[in-house]
Coordinates of C-alpha atoms in Angstrom, one line a residue:
Chain E
X192 CA 16.5 -0.4 -16.0
X193 CA 16.5 2.9 -14.2
X194 CA 14.5 0.7 -11.2
X195 CA 17.5 -1.4 -10.7
X196 CA 19.6 1.4 -10.7
X197 CA 17.6 3.3 -7.9
X198 CA 17.6 0.3 -5.9
X199 CA 21.4 -0.5 -6.2
X200 CA 22.1 3.2 -5.7
X201 CA 20.5 3.5 -2.5
X202 CA 22.5 0.4 -1.2
X203 CA 25.8 1.5 -2.6
X204 CA 25.4 5.1 -1.1
X205 CA 24.5 3.2 2.1
X206 CA 27.6 0.9 2.3
X207 CA 29.2 4.0 1.3
X208 CA 28.4 6.0 4.5
X209 CA 29.0 3.0 6.5
X210 CA 32.2 2.2 5.2
X211 CA 33.6 5.4 5.0
X212 CA 32.4 7.5 8.2
X213 CA 34.6 6.2 10.4
X214 CA 37.8 7.7 8.9
X215 CA 36.3 11.0 10.3
X216 CA 35.5 9.8 13.7
X217 CA 37.3 11.9 16.4
X218 CA 37.0 9.4 19.0
X219 CA 36.1 5.8 19.6
X220 CA 32.7 7.1 21.1
X221 CA 31.2 7.9 17.4
X222 CA 31.2 3.9 16.6
X223 CA 28.6 4.1 19.4
X224 CA 26.6 6.7 18.0
X225 CA 27.1 5.4 14.7
X226 CA 25.9 1.6 15.5
X227 CA 22.5 3.7 17.1
X228 CA 21.8 5.4 14.1
X229 CA 22.0 2.1 12.0
X230 CA 19.5 0.2 14.9
X231 CA 17.2 3.3 14.3
X232 CA 17.7 3.0 10.7
X233 CA 16.4 -0.7 10.9
X234 CA 13.4 -0.1 13.0
X235 CA 12.3 3.0 10.9
X236 CA 12.8 0.9 7.3
X237 CA 9.9 -1.3 9.1
X238 CA 7.8 2.1 9.3
X239 CA 8.8 2.9 5.7
X240 CA 7.0 -0.5 4.4
X241 CA 4.0 0.0 7.0
X242 CA 3.8 3.8 6.5
X243 CA 5.5 4.7 3.6
X244 CA 4.7 1.8 1.1
X245 CA 1.0 0.5 2.9
X246 CA 0.1 3.7 4.4
X247 CA -1.1 2.5 7.8
X248 CA 0.1 4.0 11.1
X249 CA 1.2 2.3 14.3
X250 CA 1.8 4.2 17.3
X251 CA 3.0 1.0 19.4
X252 CA 6.0 -0.2 17.1
X253 CA 7.9 -0.1 20.3
X254 CA 6.5 -2.6 21.7
X255 CA 8.0 -5.0 19.4
X256 CA 11.3 -3.4 19.8
X257 CA 10.8 -4.4 23.5
X258 CA 9.7 -8.2 22.8
X259 CA 13.1 -8.1 20.3
X260 CA 15.1 -7.0 23.2
X261 CA 13.6 -8.8 26.3
X262 CA 13.9 -11.8 24.1
X263 CA 17.8 -11.4 24.0
X264 CA 17.6 -10.9 27.8
X265 CA 15.4 -13.7 29.0
X266 CA 15.7 -16.2 26.2
X267 CA 19.4 -17.6 26.9
X268 CA 19.1 -17.4 30.9
X269 CA 15.5 -19.1 30.9
X270 CA 15.5 -21.2 27.9
X271 CA 18.9 -21.9 27.5
X272 CA 18.9 -20.6 24.0
X273 CA 22.1 -18.8 22.4
X274 CA 21.4 -15.3 22.3
X275 CA 21.5 -15.4 18.1
X276 CA 18.6 -17.8 18.6
X277 CA 17.0 -15.3 20.9
X278 CA 16.6 -12.9 18.5
X279 CA 15.2 -15.2 16.0
X280 CA 12.4 -16.2 18.9
X281 CA 12.2 -12.5 19.6
X282 CA 11.3 -11.8 15.8
X283 CA 8.9 -14.9 15.7
X284 CA 7.2 -14.0 19.0
X285 CA 6.7 -10.4 17.4
X286 CA 5.6 -11.6 14.3
X287 CA 2.9 -13.7 15.7
X288 CA 1.7 -11.1 18.1
X289 CA 1.7 -8.7 15.3
X290 CA -0.4 -11.1 13.3
X291 CA -2.9 -11.8 16.2
X292 CA -3.4 -7.9 16.8
X293 CA -3.4 -6.8 13.4
X294 CA -6.1 -9.4 12.0
X295 CA -9.1 -8.3 13.2
X296 CA -8.0 -4.6 13.1
X297 CA -6.9 -4.4 9.6
X298 CA -10.3 -5.5 7.9
X299 CA -11.6 -2.3 9.5
X300 CA -10.8 0.9 7.3
X301 CA -9.5 4.2 9.0
X302 CA -7.2 5.0 12.0
X303 CA -8.3 1.9 14.1
X304 CA -4.7 0.3 13.7
X305 CA -3.1 3.3 15.4
X306 CA -5.2 3.2 18.1
X307 CA -4.9 -0.4 18.5
X308 CA -1.1 -0.2 18.4
X309 CA -1.2 2.4 20.7
X310 CA -2.8 0.1 23.3
X311 CA -0.7 -2.8 22.3
X312 CA 2.7 -0.8 23.0
X313 CA 1.2 0.5 26.7
X314 CA 0.4 -3.1 27.2
X315 CA 4.0 -4.3 26.6
X316 CA 5.6 -1.6 28.4
X317 CA 3.4 -2.3 31.4
X318 CA 4.2 -5.9 31.5
X319 CA 8.1 -5.4 31.4
X320 CA 7.9 -2.6 34.0
X321 CA 5.3 -4.8 36.4
X322 CA 6.8 -8.0 36.0
X323 CA 9.8 -7.5 38.3
X324 CA 10.5 -11.0 39.1
X325 CA 11.2 -12.0 35.6
X326 CA 12.0 -8.5 33.9
X327 CA 13.6 -6.7 36.7
X328 CA 11.2 -3.9 36.1
X329 CA 12.1 -0.4 35.9
X330 CA 15.4 -0.8 36.3
X331 CA 16.1 -2.9 33.5
X332 CA 18.1 -6.6 33.3
X333 CA 21.5 -7.7 32.1
X334 CA 21.6 -8.9 28.6
X335 CA 24.6 -11.8 27.7
X336 CA 27.3 -11.2 25.1
X337 CA 26.3 -12.2 21.4
X338 CA 29.7 -13.7 21.3
X339 CA 30.2 -13.0 17.7
X340 CA 33.3 -10.7 18.6
X341 CA 35.1 -13.3 20.0
X342 CA 34.3 -15.7 17.2
X343 CA 35.9 -13.1 14.8
X344 CA 39.0 -12.6 16.8
X345 CA 39.2 -16.3 16.5
X346 CA 39.4 -15.8 13.1
X347 CA 41.9 -13.0 13.0
X348 CA 39.6 -10.0 13.0
X349 CA 40.1 -8.1 16.0
X350 CA 37.7 -5.2 16.4
X351 CA 37.0 -3.1 19.2
X352 CA 33.6 -3.7 20.9
X353 CA 32.6 0.0 19.4
X354 CA 34.0 -0.9 15.8
X355 CA 32.3 -4.6 16.0
X356 CA 28.8 -3.0 16.6
X357 CA 29.1 -0.5 14.4
X358 CA 29.8 -2.7 11.5
X359 CA 27.6 -5.5 12.6
X360 CA 24.6 -3.0 12.9
X361 CA 25.7 -1.7 9.8
X362 CA 25.7 -4.8 7.9
X363 CA 22.1 -5.9 9.2
X364 CA 20.7 -2.5 8.3
X365 CA 22.1 -3.2 4.5
X366 CA 20.4 -6.4 4.6
X367 CA 17.2 -4.6 6.1
X368 CA 17.2 -1.8 3.5
X369 CA 18.0 -4.6 0.7
X370 CA 14.9 -6.7 1.7
X371 CA 12.5 -3.2 1.8
X372 CA 13.6 -2.3 -1.4
X373 CA 13.4 -5.8 -3.1
X374 CA 9.4 -5.6 -1.8
X375 CA 8.8 -2.1 -3.2
X376 CA 9.6 -3.5 -6.9
X377 CA 7.8 -6.8 -6.2
X378 CA 4.1 -7.9 -6.8
X379 CA 3.5 -7.5 -3.4
X380 CA 5.2 -4.5 -2.2
X381 CA 2.9 -3.1 -5.7
X382 CA -0.3 -4.5 -3.9
X383 CA 0.8 -2.4 -0.7
X384 CA 1.4 0.8 -2.5
X385 CA -1.7 0.0 -4.7
X386 CA -4.0 0.1 -1.4
X387 CA -2.0 3.2 -0.3
X388 CA -3.2 5.1 -3.3
X389 CA -6.7 4.0 -3.3
X390 CA -8.2 1.3 -1.4
X391 CA -11.3 0.8 -3.6
X392 CA -9.4 0.4 -6.7
X393 CA -6.9 -2.0 -5.1
X394 CA -9.8 -4.1 -4.5
X395 CA -11.3 -4.1 -7.9
X396 CA -8.3 -5.2 -9.4
X397 CA -8.6 -8.2 -7.0
X398 CA -5.9 -7.2 -4.0
X399 CA -7.1 -8.4 -0.6
X400 CA -6.5 -5.2 1.1
X401 CA -6.9 -6.6 4.5
X402 CA -4.6 -9.3 4.1
X403 CA -1.5 -7.4 2.7
X404 CA -2.1 -4.8 5.2
X405 CA -1.6 -7.5 7.6
X406 CA 1.7 -8.9 6.0
X407 CA 2.9 -5.2 5.9
X408 CA 2.4 -5.0 9.6
X409 CA 3.9 -8.4 10.3
X410 CA 7.2 -7.7 8.4
X411 CA 7.4 -4.2 10.0
X412 CA 6.8 -5.5 13.4
X413 CA 9.8 -8.1 12.8
X414 CA 12.0 -5.2 11.8
X415 CA 11.3 -3.5 15.0
X416 CA 12.1 -6.8 17.1
X417 CA 15.5 -7.2 15.4
X418 CA 16.3 -3.5 15.8
X419 CA 15.4 -3.6 19.8
X420 CA 17.5 -7.3 19.9
X421 CA 20.4 -5.2 18.7
X422 CA 20.0 -2.8 21.1
X423 CA 19.9 -4.9 24.1
X424 CA 22.9 -7.0 22.6
X425 CA 24.9 -3.8 22.2
X426 CA 24.5 -2.5 25.6
X427 CA 24.4 -5.8 27.2
X428 CA 21.6 -4.3 29.2
X429 CA 17.9 -3.3 28.7
X430 CA 15.2 -1.4 30.2
X431 CA 11.7 -1.0 29.7
X432 CA 12.1 2.4 28.3
X433 CA 12.8 0.6 24.9
X434 CA 9.1 -0.2 24.4
X435 CA 8.0 3.4 25.7
X436 CA 5.5 4.9 24.0
X437 CA 7.9 8.2 23.0
X438 CA 9.9 5.4 21.3
X439 CA 7.3 4.6 19.3
X440 CA 6.6 8.1 18.2
X441 CA 10.1 8.5 17.8
X442 CA 9.9 5.7 14.8
X443 CA 7.1 7.2 13.2
X444 CA 8.8 10.8 13.3
X445 CA 12.3 9.6 12.2
X446 CA 10.3 8.0 9.3
X447 CA 8.1 11.2 8.2
X448 CA 10.9 13.7 8.8
X449 CA 13.4 11.8 6.6
X450 CA 10.4 10.6 4.1
X451 CA 8.3 7.8 4.8
X452 CA 8.3 6.5 1.4
X453 CA 11.7 6.0 0.5
X454 CA 14.2 3.5 2.5
X455 CA 17.3 6.1 2.3
X456 CA 15.1 9.2 3.3
X457 CA 14.2 7.4 6.6
X458 CA 17.5 6.3 7.1
X459 CA 18.3 9.7 6.9
X460 CA 15.6 10.9 9.2
X461 CA 16.7 8.2 11.7
X462 CA 20.5 9.7 11.4
X463 CA 19.1 13.2 12.4
X464 CA 16.9 12.5 15.0
X465 CA 19.8 10.3 16.6
X466 CA 22.2 13.4 15.9
X467 CA 20.1 16.3 16.7
X468 CA 19.9 15.3 20.7
X469 CA 23.6 14.7 20.8
X470 CA 24.0 18.3 19.4
X471 CA 21.6 19.7 21.6
X472 CA 22.9 18.5 24.7
X473 CA 24.1 21.9 25.4
X474 CA 20.3 23.2 25.2
X475 CA 19.1 19.7 26.9
X476 CA 16.2 21.5 28.4
X477 CA 15.1 22.6 25.4
X478 CA 15.4 19.7 23.2
X479 CA 11.9 18.5 23.2
X480 CA 11.0 21.9 22.1
X481 CA 13.6 22.0 19.2
X482 CA 12.3 18.8 17.9
X483 CA 8.9 19.6 17.9
X484 CA 9.6 22.8 16.1
X485 CA 11.7 20.7 13.5
X486 CA 9.0 18.7 13.0
X487 CA 6.4 21.4 12.4
X488 CA 8.4 22.9 9.9
X489 CA 9.3 19.9 7.8
X490 CA 5.9 18.9 8.1
X491 CA 4.5 22.5 6.7
X492 CA 7.1 23.0 3.9
X493 CA 8.8 19.6 3.0
X494 CA 5.5 17.2 3.4
X495 CA 7.5 14.4 1.7
X496 CA 10.0 14.4 4.2
X497 CA 13.7 15.7 4.0
X498 CA 15.6 13.7 1.6
X499 CA 13.0 13.5 -0.8
X500 CA 12.3 17.2 -1.3
X501 CA 16.0 17.8 -1.2
X502 CA 16.6 15.4 -3.8
X503 CA 13.9 17.0 -5.6
X504 CA 15.2 20.4 -5.7
X505 CA 18.3 19.1 -6.8
X506 CA 17.1 17.4 -9.8
X507 CA 15.0 20.5 -10.7
X508 CA 17.9 22.7 -10.6
X509 CA 19.9 19.9 -13.0
X510 CA 17.0 20.2 -15.8
Chain J
X194 CA -25.7 -20.7 -18.3
X195 CA -26.0 -16.8 -18.4
X196 CA -22.8 -14.7 -17.6
X197 CA -24.2 -12.3 -15.3
X198 CA -27.8 -12.1 -14.2
X199 CA -29.1 -9.2 -12.4
X200 CA -32.3 -10.5 -10.1
X201 CA -34.5 -8.0 -8.4
X202 CA -31.7 -5.7 -7.1
X203 CA -32.8 -2.7 -4.8
X204 CA -31.3 -0.5 -2.3
X205 CA -32.7 2.3 0.1
X206 CA -30.8 5.4 1.6
X207 CA -32.8 6.6 4.9
X208 CA -36.1 5.1 3.6
X209 CA -35.6 6.6 0.1
X210 CA -35.3 3.8 -3.0
X211 CA -32.6 4.7 -4.9
X212 CA -33.0 1.2 -6.9
X213 CA -35.8 -0.8 -7.0
X214 CA -36.4 -4.3 -8.4
X215 CA -34.2 -4.0 -11.3
X216 CA -33.4 -7.2 -13.4
X217 CA -31.4 -7.8 -16.4
X218 CA -28.9 -10.3 -17.9
X219 CA -25.4 -10.0 -19.6
X220 CA -24.2 -12.6 -21.9
X221 CA -20.3 -12.9 -23.2
X222 CA -19.6 -10.4 -25.7
X223 CA -22.6 -8.4 -25.1
X224 CA -22.4 -4.6 -24.6
X225 CA -25.2 -3.7 -22.1
X226 CA -25.9 0.1 -21.5
X227 CA -27.8 1.3 -18.4
X228 CA -29.0 4.8 -19.3
X229 CA -31.2 7.4 -17.4
X230 CA -31.7 10.8 -16.4
X231 CA -29.3 12.3 -13.9
X232 CA -29.6 10.7 -10.2
X233 CA -31.8 7.7 -12.1
X234 CA -29.5 5.2 -9.9
X235 CA -27.3 4.0 -12.5
X236 CA -23.8 4.1 -10.5
X237 CA -25.9 2.9 -7.2
X238 CA -26.7 -0.2 -9.3
X239 CA -23.2 -0.3 -10.8
X240 CA -21.9 -0.3 -6.8
X241 CA -24.4 -3.0 -6.1
X242 CA -23.0 -5.0 -8.7
X243 CA -19.6 -4.6 -8.0
X244 CA -19.9 -5.1 -4.5
X245 CA -19.1 -1.7 -3.4
X246 CA -22.8 -1.5 -1.7
X247 CA -24.6 -4.4 0.0
X248 CA -28.0 -4.4 -1.7
X249 CA -31.0 -3.9 0.2
X250 CA -32.9 -6.8 -2.0
X251 CA -32.4 -9.0 -5.2
X252 CA -29.3 -11.4 -6.1
X253 CA -26.4 -10.6 -8.1
X254 CA -25.4 -14.0 -9.9
X255 CA -22.3 -14.5 -11.8
X256 CA -22.0 -17.7 -13.7
X257 CA -24.6 -19.1 -11.7
X258 CA -22.9 -18.6 -8.6
X259 CA -24.8 -15.9 -6.0
X260 CA -22.0 -13.4 -5.6
X261 CA -24.2 -10.5 -3.9
X262 CA -22.7 -8.3 -1.9
X263 CA -19.3 -10.2 -2.1
X264 CA -16.3 -7.9 -1.6
X265 CA -14.7 -6.5 -4.8
X266 CA -11.4 -8.3 -4.5
X267 CA -13.1 -11.8 -4.2
X268 CA -15.6 -10.6 -7.5
X269 CA -12.3 -9.4 -9.3
X270 CA -11.0 -12.9 -8.5
X271 CA -14.4 -14.5 -10.1
X272 CA -13.6 -12.0 -13.2
X273 CA -15.5 -9.1 -12.8
X274 CA -13.7 -5.7 -12.9
X275 CA -14.9 -2.1 -13.4
X276 CA -13.8 1.2 -13.4
X277 CA -15.2 4.5 -11.6
X278 CA -17.0 7.6 -12.7
X279 CA -14.7 9.4 -10.6
X280 CA -11.5 7.6 -11.6
X281 CA -9.8 5.7 -9.0
X282 CA -6.2 5.9 -10.1
X283 CA -2.8 4.9 -7.9
X284 CA -1.7 8.3 -8.0
X285 CA 1.2 7.4 -5.9
X286 CA 2.4 5.4 -9.2
X287 CA 3.9 5.5 -12.1
X288 CA 1.2 4.8 -15.3
X289 CA 3.1 1.6 -16.0
X290 CA 2.9 0.5 -12.5
X291 CA -0.9 1.3 -12.7
X292 CA -1.6 -1.0 -15.5
X293 CA 1.1 -3.6 -13.6
X294 CA -1.4 -3.6 -10.4
X295 CA -4.0 -4.8 -13.0
X296 CA -2.1 -8.1 -13.4
X297 CA -2.2 -8.6 -9.6
X298 CA -3.9 -11.9 -9.4
X299 CA -1.5 -13.1 -12.1
X300 CA 1.3 -11.7 -10.6
X301 CA 1.0 -12.3 -6.7
X302 CA 2.8 -15.0 -5.0
X303 CA 4.5 -15.9 -1.6
X304 CA 5.8 -12.4 0.0
X305 CA 8.7 -14.1 1.1
X306 CA 10.0 -14.8 -2.5
X307 CA 9.5 -11.1 -3.0
X308 CA 11.2 -9.7 0.2
X309 CA 14.3 -12.0 -0.8
X310 CA 14.1 -11.1 -4.6
X311 CA 14.1 -14.8 -5.8
X312 CA 14.1 -15.7 -9.3
X313 CA 10.3 -16.8 -8.9
X314 CA 9.5 -13.1 -8.0
X315 CA 11.4 -11.4 -10.8
X316 CA 9.7 -13.9 -13.4
X317 CA 6.1 -13.0 -12.0
X318 CA 7.1 -9.5 -12.0
X319 CA 8.8 -9.6 -15.3
X320 CA 5.7 -10.9 -17.0
X321 CA 3.2 -8.4 -15.4
X322 CA 5.8 -5.9 -16.9
X323 CA 5.4 -6.8 -20.2
X324 CA 1.9 -7.3 -20.2
X325 CA 1.1 -4.0 -18.9
X326 CA 3.3 -2.5 -21.7
X327 CA 1.2 -4.1 -24.3
X328 CA -1.7 -3.0 -22.7
X329 CA -0.4 0.6 -22.5
X330 CA 0.3 0.4 -26.0
X331 CA -3.1 -0.4 -26.8
X332 CA -4.8 2.1 -25.4
X333 CA -2.2 4.8 -26.7
X334 CA -0.4 5.2 -23.3
X335 CA 3.1 3.5 -23.9
X336 CA 4.8 6.6 -24.4
X337 CA 3.7 8.0 -21.0
X338 CA 4.5 4.9 -19.3
X339 CA 7.2 5.9 -16.6
X340 CA 5.5 9.0 -15.8
X341 CA 3.6 9.8 -12.5
X342 CA -0.1 8.9 -13.0
X343 CA -1.2 12.1 -11.2
X344 CA 0.2 14.1 -14.0
X345 CA -2.0 12.9 -17.1
X346 CA -4.8 14.3 -18.5
X347 CA -8.4 13.2 -17.7
X348 CA -8.8 11.6 -20.8
X349 CA -5.7 9.3 -20.7
X350 CA -6.3 8.5 -17.0
X351 CA -9.5 7.2 -18.2
X352 CA -8.0 5.2 -20.6
X353 CA -5.3 4.2 -17.9
X354 CA -8.1 2.8 -15.6
X355 CA -9.5 0.6 -18.6
X356 CA -6.4 -0.7 -18.9
X357 CA -5.8 -1.6 -15.5
X358 CA -9.0 -3.3 -16.0
X359 CA -8.4 -5.2 -19.3
X360 CA -5.2 -6.7 -17.5
X361 CA -7.3 -8.6 -15.6
X362 CA -8.9 -10.4 -18.6
X363 CA -12.3 -10.1 -16.9
X364 CA -15.4 -11.9 -18.0
X365 CA -17.6 -8.9 -17.1
X366 CA -16.1 -5.2 -17.4
X367 CA -18.5 -2.4 -15.8
X368 CA -17.6 0.9 -17.1
X369 CA -19.1 4.0 -15.2
X370 CA -18.8 6.7 -18.0
X371 CA -15.7 5.8 -19.4
X372 CA -16.0 8.7 -21.9
X373 CA -17.1 11.6 -20.0
X374 CA -14.7 14.4 -19.6
X375 CA -13.0 13.3 -23.0
X376 CA -13.0 15.4 -26.0
X377 CA -14.9 13.9 -29.3
X378 CA -11.4 12.2 -30.7
X379 CA -10.8 10.6 -27.1
X380 CA -14.5 9.5 -27.2
X381 CA -14.2 7.6 -30.3
X382 CA -10.9 6.1 -29.3
X383 CA -12.7 4.7 -26.1
X384 CA -15.6 3.9 -28.4
X385 CA -13.6 1.6 -30.6
X386 CA -11.6 0.0 -27.5
X387 CA -14.5 -0.8 -26.1
X388 CA -16.1 -2.7 -29.2
X389 CA -12.8 -4.4 -29.6
X390 CA -13.0 -5.8 -26.0
X391 CA -16.4 -7.0 -26.3
X392 CA -15.7 -8.5 -29.8
X393 CA -12.7 -10.9 -28.0
X394 CA -15.8 -12.3 -25.8
X395 CA -15.6 -10.0 -22.7
X396 CA -19.3 -8.8 -21.4
X397 CA -19.7 -5.2 -20.9
X398 CA -21.7 -3.3 -18.9
X399 CA -21.7 0.2 -19.3
X400 CA -22.8 3.6 -17.9
X401 CA -22.6 6.3 -20.1
X402 CA -24.2 9.6 -20.9
X403 CA -22.9 10.1 -24.5
X404 CA -26.2 8.8 -26.3
X405 CA -24.4 8.8 -29.8
X406 CA -21.8 6.6 -28.5
X407 CA -24.9 4.5 -26.4
X408 CA -27.0 3.9 -29.4
X409 CA -23.7 3.1 -31.8
X410 CA -22.2 0.3 -29.7
X411 CA -24.7 -1.3 -27.3
X412 CA -26.1 -4.5 -28.2
X413 CA -28.9 -4.0 -25.4
X414 CA -29.9 -1.2 -23.2
X415 CA -31.7 -1.1 -19.9
X416 CA -33.3 2.2 -19.4
X417 CA -33.6 3.7 -15.5
X418 CA -35.8 6.4 -13.8
X419 CA -36.0 7.2 -10.2
X420 CA -34.5 3.7 -9.6
X421 CA -36.6 1.7 -11.4
X422 CA -36.3 0.0 -14.9
X423 CA -38.7 1.7 -17.3
X424 CA -37.5 0.1 -20.5
X425 CA -35.4 -2.8 -21.9
X426 CA -34.3 -3.8 -25.5
X427 CA -32.2 -3.2 -28.5
X428 CA -31.3 0.6 -29.0
X429 CA -33.7 1.4 -32.0
X430 CA -36.2 0.0 -29.7
X431 CA -35.4 2.0 -26.9
X432 CA -35.2 5.3 -28.5
X433 CA -38.5 4.9 -29.9
X434 CA -40.0 4.2 -26.6
X435 CA -42.2 6.6 -25.1
X436 CA -41.8 6.1 -21.4
X437 CA -37.9 6.6 -22.4
X438 CA -38.8 9.8 -24.4
X439 CA -40.6 11.4 -21.5
X440 CA -38.1 10.5 -18.8
X441 CA -35.2 12.4 -21.0
X442 CA -37.3 15.4 -22.2
X443 CA -39.7 15.4 -19.1
X444 CA -43.4 15.3 -19.1
X445 CA -45.5 17.7 -17.2
X446 CA -45.2 15.8 -13.8
X447 CA -42.0 14.5 -14.0
X448 CA -40.3 17.8 -15.1
X449 CA -39.4 19.0 -11.3
X450 CA -39.5 15.5 -9.7
X451 CA -35.9 14.7 -11.3
X452 CA -33.2 17.5 -9.5

């Protein structure tokens, strides 16, 4: 039974944080930051599946976020799709692209995926920047209203824009975390973690290593895509920055900082790296410097990531 | 039909013939041991049979099907499993999870069912869990089930690796030095386990340095020296064979060539 509790405990902690934190918000602005943390947390949960479970590194996941985001901008105007269906369309396109990019690459051992995804991310970003007539270029493009808030209002639940996106993104994050935790203890997830431990041994127990790596890559691409869609819908605007190289690095950094092997840890990492720039606005010029320093210190002294290391310390004290 | 037939298998690394023209057969329930001095090419032979290396020449035939150089996961699907001389354990998992991984082919299913924790996914996982606990009990590791695999002693890891391989209910099981680094008691336990597995009909191909163990449990022995088969037969025959004695004790010309 302890396995079951670990999963429910993670979800409970997450749900409690989402529900309780707003009581401490000094102003409505903080709902926005909260929602941003949840969206980043969602993308990073996908990284947990790819990097934490399967041990593969992608340096182009922002490309999928870009696809998800621009799907919400373009599909409603050009295809007449409802924005919610645009989210699904973006996720499908991202999944298919991940499959096409990953299939030839993941047959190879080593760091080919990192390099190939790096190229993929840059490609998506270039297309978004240069296809001005379609995407609006570097200036970005407007995204239609999701419309769910109005629907809730008709049902008698009147939320401010900030509140709505805070709770909506929180809910999506909870679902994303639930799915990732399901995977962890499932046969498919075990196969992913097995190949992370030893690809040779994974092969001898009959795991088709290339195939399950591809599964992880596609699933994590869908997470990034949905996160990109949520950012676009919330801001009602999107720029190619969402698909930029820095955003890809940020995702990996958040996961590794918090603890790529644990869903809660990675979301914790997303929280810290989303809040830190807010806290560091005073030293805006040194922001990158401080981030780099924090990252180095964590990698040197807390290699499992912040949260797992802290929990281990606490547990050690308890015994 | 022969279960496993190795026919003229050979491989060269940079012009040096590591294994040359080795043939033998393995039948269900047999324990066939491959012995030979260090560097004789035993592990290389294993790696070719189990698909880790692509053989330069010869064939591996499993139940009438040519499986030469087939990827290990495909061989696993056809009933061949192995353990490793230098241990291949999933260090990032618990002991129980390592054993459950051996049930991969039985417990795998649609990934969507796993993502959504559907009843079918839970059923598969539960069956594998129960099977794995039974196997851990069989190799004496049931009390270590929830420990991190990385924290186990060397002898325990050896047994865990065997348990994981047995989970696949293999038709052929390749064991690369299962008793290496184990004490006398552990060696005897592994010894019993191997005999038991063979008695249940699984063919066993064994590489082992512990000669007492090899002589005791083998039904058939293949002797390699410098990558070539120099003798083959029942334990009693092989131990009397002058070529084998020369390879192990060294003759004037063979003494320094072995390294």
